Amino acid sequence: MNSIEVKMAALLQEKIGLDPNVIGIREISRVLERHRVACNCSSLETYFHYLQTNKAEFEALIESVVVPETWFFRDGEPFNFLVRYINTEKLFHQTDKIKILSVPCASGEEPYSIAITLLEAGFKPHQFQIDAVDISQKSLQKAQRGVYTRHSFRGNYLEFRERYFLPITTTEYQLIDSVKNCVNFSMENLINFGFLSNKNPYHIIFCRNVLIYFDSPLQAKVLQIFHFGLAKAGYLFLGRSESVSQAEQLFSPVDLRERLFHKTGESLQPHPITPLVIAKTPAQRRDRKIDLLLAGLIEHFDLTAVLCDLAGNIQHTAGAVDRYLQFPVG
Ligand SMILES: C[S@@+](CC[C@H](N)C(=O)[O-])C[C@H]1O[C@@H](n2cnc3c(N)ncnc32)[C@H](O)[C@@H]1O
């Protein structure tokens, strides 16, 4: 990567949090080159200046680097938990409206799965509020349109599609209005400290499959923003390969396999905090590309895996290894 590419990757990281090492230096170079050509810029330097003065092009570049992968009822269990939680915590005795945030929501499959879950459990739309945010305008437009293809419906549990979608072509399904109307979409950048400052606290935040694209200090910052944005003892769902290890003082685990955490203590106005320095267990020694590959495998096969070298030494771990193995301290 030459110095101008490094500068542009740093700009992307500063603005949207994307760690260039996660997505891959080569991939970023390829995207930058494609945009340079499309904008008729003679060199990457010219494109860099153009990018800094042209908001629309910067947004277009963001669309090219974000990963909008999502589907209905991804990972399953968080949605089952939601109903158990609302019922067992008797939330309705404490509030007349349950507030849930889906961030990032990508093209809407996650917040709509939350809405369907609550409707199926017998809740009325006036009893809950679902806010859903993402940085990608393109994904948000798709979410608001509510038209999905087979790619959004994975796994075996698909009966909900018959109940809540109307087939509009042989490959497309339109979400019905009564579910669409349950979700409020908006465009937000979740790495901004102010992101949740003017909102009433949420009872539950779903933040799945985006922290993996951020470096450790940024993960610490985002977790602090969520701590601030959650109601007392509120819940945070992370993705299957994410953790609160950068802000363990703010959250305690409820279910490690499902990556469900409980807010601890009181809300404080977010401010920069130093991430915890933690010992490097095998789980943290992974390189980021292997991390992403394993995350994809866990997603696909719902597995827990330990990768060993020929001598039997653990090189990488994935999934809820802590349920089966204990690593010696030191
Ligand atoms: C892999 S999707 C996750 C969607 C959903 N939560 C799920 O787990 O299925 C990641 C999303 O993060 C969004 N994203 C990336 N950086 C962001 C930021 N700084 N602020 C808000 N959204 C962001 C992307 O636009 C993309 O839609």
XYZ file of N, CA and C and ligand atoms in Angstrom, residues 15-18 62-63 65-72 74-75 102-111 133-137 139 187-192 195 206-210 212-214 218 239 242 299, ligand 1:
180
model
N -13.302 8.063 10.114
C -14.699 8.473 9.896
C -15.709 7.385 10.238
N -15.420 6.127 9.862
C -16.451 5.107 10.116
C -15.951 3.939 10.975
N -14.682 3.979 11.345
C -14.169 2.973 12.281
C -13.550 1.762 11.631
N -13.699 1.615 10.347
C -13.236 0.404 9.671
C -11.721 0.221 9.811
N -17.968 4.802 1.157
C -18.402 4.056 2.353
C -19.250 2.851 1.937
N -20.156 3.087 1.000
C -21.022 1.967 0.546
C -20.183 0.808 0.002
N -17.154 -0.075 1.009
C -16.294 -0.793 1.960
C -17.066 -1.470 3.095
N -18.315 -1.033 3.363
C -19.048 -1.678 4.463
C -19.510 -3.079 4.031
N -19.766 -3.907 5.010
C -20.195 -5.288 4.738
C -21.649 -5.421 5.194
N -22.600 -5.412 4.259
C -24.017 -5.360 4.652
C -24.659 -6.730 4.896
N -23.825 -7.762 5.000
C -24.313 -9.145 5.155
C -25.256 -9.287 6.353
N -26.451 -9.778 6.139
C -27.407 -9.996 7.215
C -28.536 -10.877 6.713
N -29.323 -11.451 7.607
C -30.493 -12.214 7.194
C -31.478 -12.300 8.357
N -32.685 -12.736 8.055
C -33.715 -12.805 9.086
C -33.364 -13.851 10.137
N -31.024 -14.165 12.239
C -29.621 -14.587 12.266
C -29.267 -15.059 13.691
N -28.751 -16.212 13.814
C -28.341 -16.833 15.095
C -29.508 -17.275 15.981
N -31.562 -1.513 17.265
C -30.794 -2.430 16.413
C -29.755 -1.589 15.685
N -28.481 -1.803 16.036
C -27.419 -0.995 15.461
C -26.170 -1.845 15.251
N -25.693 -2.015 14.086
C -26.218 -1.519 12.826
C -27.289 -2.491 12.310
N -28.248 -1.918 11.618
C -29.389 -2.746 11.184
C -29.224 -3.239 9.754
N -28.197 -2.731 9.027
C -28.001 -3.082 7.613
C -29.332 -2.905 6.851
N -29.766 -3.923 6.119
C -30.966 -3.744 5.282
C -32.263 -4.128 6.014
N -32.227 -4.186 7.329
C -33.469 -4.277 8.104
C -33.877 -5.651 8.604
N -33.192 -6.692 8.167
C -33.608 -8.047 8.565
C -33.606 -8.217 10.079
N -32.604 -7.648 10.763
C -32.528 -7.807 12.225
C -33.673 -7.089 12.953
N -33.885 -5.781 12.734
C -34.993 -5.138 13.458
C -36.360 -5.698 13.088
N -30.606 1.721 13.159
C -29.731 2.681 12.494
C -28.580 1.984 11.773
N -28.099 2.659 10.767
C -26.953 2.169 10.009
C -26.308 3.367 9.320
N -25.066 3.200 8.910
C -24.388 4.287 8.208
C -24.648 4.215 6.704
N -25.119 3.065 6.240
C -25.277 2.879 4.802
C -26.676 3.298 4.333
N -26.681 4.364 3.552
C -27.944 4.886 3.004
C -28.594 3.832 2.102
N -28.382 0.552 2.260
C -29.004 -0.508 3.063
C -30.298 -0.006 3.697
N -30.302 7.178 9.665
C -28.887 7.040 9.310
C -28.044 7.651 10.434
N -27.161 6.879 11.006
C -26.310 7.364 12.100
C -24.959 6.684 12.001
N -23.949 7.382 12.546
C -22.629 6.785 12.657
C -22.427 6.378 14.108
N -22.362 5.089 14.363
C -22.372 4.621 15.749
C -21.092 4.922 16.495
N -20.050 5.371 15.797
C -18.809 5.643 16.531
C -18.762 7.078 17.070
N -19.796 7.870 16.812
C -19.824 9.237 17.344
C -20.301 9.235 18.793
N -23.967 9.985 19.504
C -24.943 9.143 18.816
C -26.166 8.813 19.676
N -29.214 -4.379 20.348
C -28.593 -5.410 19.501
C -27.470 -4.713 18.728
N -26.237 -5.106 18.978
C -25.135 -4.562 18.173
C -24.322 -5.756 17.707
N -24.727 -6.337 16.617
C -24.121 -7.600 16.209
C -23.367 -7.457 14.886
N -22.172 -8.021 14.902
C -21.378 -8.150 13.675
C -20.925 -6.826 13.069
N -20.519 -5.907 13.954
C -19.839 -4.716 13.459
C -18.570 -4.455 14.280
N -16.375 -6.410 15.120
C -15.243 -7.149 14.532
C -14.484 -6.312 13.497
N -15.114 -5.258 12.993
C -14.433 -4.426 11.984
C -13.672 -3.263 12.633
N -13.761 -3.146 13.991
C -13.123 -2.021 14.681
C -11.896 -2.499 15.458
N -11.373 1.480 19.614
C -12.696 1.898 19.132
C -13.791 0.989 19.710
N -22.442 -9.899 18.403
C -22.370 -11.001 17.435
C -21.606 -12.170 18.024
N -17.942 -11.659 18.872
C -17.588 -10.380 19.502
C -17.657 -10.512 21.027
N -20.786 -18.786 11.962
C -22.115 -18.353 11.519
C -22.799 -19.470 10.744
C -22.501 -7.282 8.827
S -23.717 -6.002 8.928
C -24.509 -6.442 10.459
C -26.018 -6.317 10.381
C -26.800 -6.967 11.538
N -26.509 -6.345 12.799
C -26.544 -8.449 11.605
O -25.816 -8.895 12.508
O -27.045 -9.193 10.772
C -22.659 -4.621 9.339
C -23.304 -3.260 9.120
O -22.541 -2.280 9.846
C -22.738 -1.038 9.216
N -21.718 -0.094 9.721
C -20.373 -0.166 9.548
N -19.780 0.872 10.167
C -20.761 1.606 10.751
C -20.772 2.798 11.527
N -19.631 3.440 11.834
N -21.967 3.284 11.960
C -23.124 2.639 11.656
N -23.168 1.518 10.907
C -22.005 0.997 10.468
C -22.624 -1.396 7.754
O -23.206 -0.424 6.922
C -23.353 -2.751 7.694
O -24.684 -2.572 7.289
